[in-house]
Amino acid sequence: MKNLRSSAVTQGIQRSPNRAMLRAVGFGDADFNKPIVGIANGYSTITPCNIGLNDLAKRAEQAAFIAGAMPQMFGTITVSDGISMGTEGMKYSLVSREVIADAIETACNAQSMDGVIAVGGCDKNMPGAMLAMARMNIPAIFVYGGTIKPGKLGGCDLTVVSAFEAVGQFTANKIDAEQLLAVEKNACPGAGSCGGMFTANTMSSAIEAMGFSLPSSSTMAAEDQEKADSAARSAEVLVLAIENNIRPSDLLTREAFENAISVIMAIGGSTNAVLHLLAIARSANIPLCIDDFETIRQRVPVICDLKPSGRFVTTDLHAAGGIPQVMKLLLDAGLLHGNCRTIEGKTLNEILANIPSAPPTDQEVIRSLANPLYEKGHLAVLKGNLASEGCVAKISGVKNPCLTGPARVFECEEDCLEAILSGAIRAGDVLLIRYEGPVGGPGMREMLSPTSAIIGQGLGDQVALITDGRFSGGTYGMVVGHVAPEAAVGGTIALVHEGDSITVDAHKLLVQLNVDEAEIKLRREAWIPPVPRYRTGVLGKYARQVGCSSKGAVTDQP
């Protein structure tokens, strides 16, 4: 194992300086023979997603010590997507995934830790931790901070997306200022990650499906006692994993990624999962490409009726049986690889053995595969001359995901949002937001503000939105993101003119600029690369290092 005890400096008299430092942080004579467990703590008061993490980290720390390990806690950063949404600050969101991964890898490898417990709650804590785990390949477990409970207003469940959509409703004169304020005050009632099947809950579900967190832990409410108990149990499991030498490379197989994708399709998860799983697979050296998502989508239906496009929130999914119940249905249908191992040393077949083969009859959140919400998955991979390397369309909640219309071209998110709120967008338009990709943004901002405004104004089924940026897990409608190649590197999306005809057809898996190839060639020859928006600092560095979104938008590419 890579740890201080096996290091060259632990031999003979050379070990004294190292031990002296550790004695100062609480090590006694007997502790030097115990495994060192890092606790990567994403606690902050920046966001409700992470405000409860310190309590979970302390529970894990105590449990690890009792289980015979020496825990060492360190902090990682976080960025609140919800708070920074629609602002320049959102450009730091995807960047933070790389910063978190680098921080965890740096701390664990620098201190020669035997294993790591990552405690995270917001969108990028989870994939950031998984990237680090895959890189380091030391025994690892993830503790999710938990979902927020739904807000309540007029007998309806609210989520943070309700507040974004209320802005569109207000500008469309569907609600007044008093109602808008009431939604704002009631949407987020306490601690926890955004309550629908948005990015945080999507990634926690994917991590559980891959065996890196305990069964049912991905849908627990942040403020419930079972979440704290699960954190303690996670530490105990991690210590056993160290003893049994269960490493990420044992769990992160091609079949495990296929399981994660199947679960994401079944629960109606976020488009961001495509980006993050591609990145994690790359760090784990597992062959996975964007087309694999489309292959799995064709055979896995959406069986969970969850927000943003559905009726229920994640706490409802938990009450109905959570991810184990979803996985059991997929397993029985031959849509899950049951031989995949988990951090507990068990296979999924063993984990799911006592889960019922049918969802509870007293709930409507999880449907049977014979009665799905959608017969195929909701995350479609489209290609065409507008996205030769692919893009991701989220088509849940759309009656007919096909549209040909005139392009309304915007060079940034803010300009598009202004046009929507001013009433300048008409049914049949194809909105195109460019220069918001990994390089061009930089940082690939999420477009929740414009997509929510579209929904709020009642145009969700009547317009399409295409971007080389990303979408929040709270987005739904006819939206196409992750367009690759992006505009900043000369992708065709940079060559679109106002009024050009564009076709989005999820049935044909097509996103097409309906302009003669000779004209496109002339435009390409005349195109001038834009001046980078940032040349220094973390955004400047990110823009120089980041790769294509179709390959996960990672910064440690060879």
Short mmCIF file of C-alpha atoms in Angstrom, two decimals, residues 74 99-111 131-133 135-136 556:
data_model
loop_
_atom_site.label_atom_id
_atom_site.label_comp_id
_atom_site.label_asym_id
_atom_site.label_seq_id
_atom_site.Cartn_x
_atom_site.Cartn_y
_atom_site.Cartn_z
CA PHE A 74 -8.87 18.05 5.04
CA VAL A 99 -9.89 21.81 -8.73
CA ILE A 100 -11.63 19.41 -6.34
CA ALA A 101 -10.13 16.37 -8.07
CA ASP A 102 -6.66 17.91 -8.01
CA ALA A 103 -7.02 18.88 -4.33
CA ILE A 104 -8.09 15.42 -3.18
CA GLU A 105 -5.39 13.71 -5.24
CA THR A 106 -2.76 16.13 -3.94
CA ALA A 107 -3.67 15.74 -0.27
CA CYS A 108 -4.00 11.95 -0.34
CA ASN A 109 -0.88 11.25 -2.36
CA ALA A 110 1.25 13.85 -0.59
CA GLN A 111 0.39 12.36 2.79
CA LEU A 131 -11.96 11.66 -10.70
CA ALA A 132 -9.50 11.73 -7.81
CA MET A 133 -10.46 8.23 -6.66
CA ARG A 135 -6.56 8.55 -10.49
CA MET A 136 -5.19 7.48 -7.10
CA ASP A 556 -5.31 16.39 -17.45
#
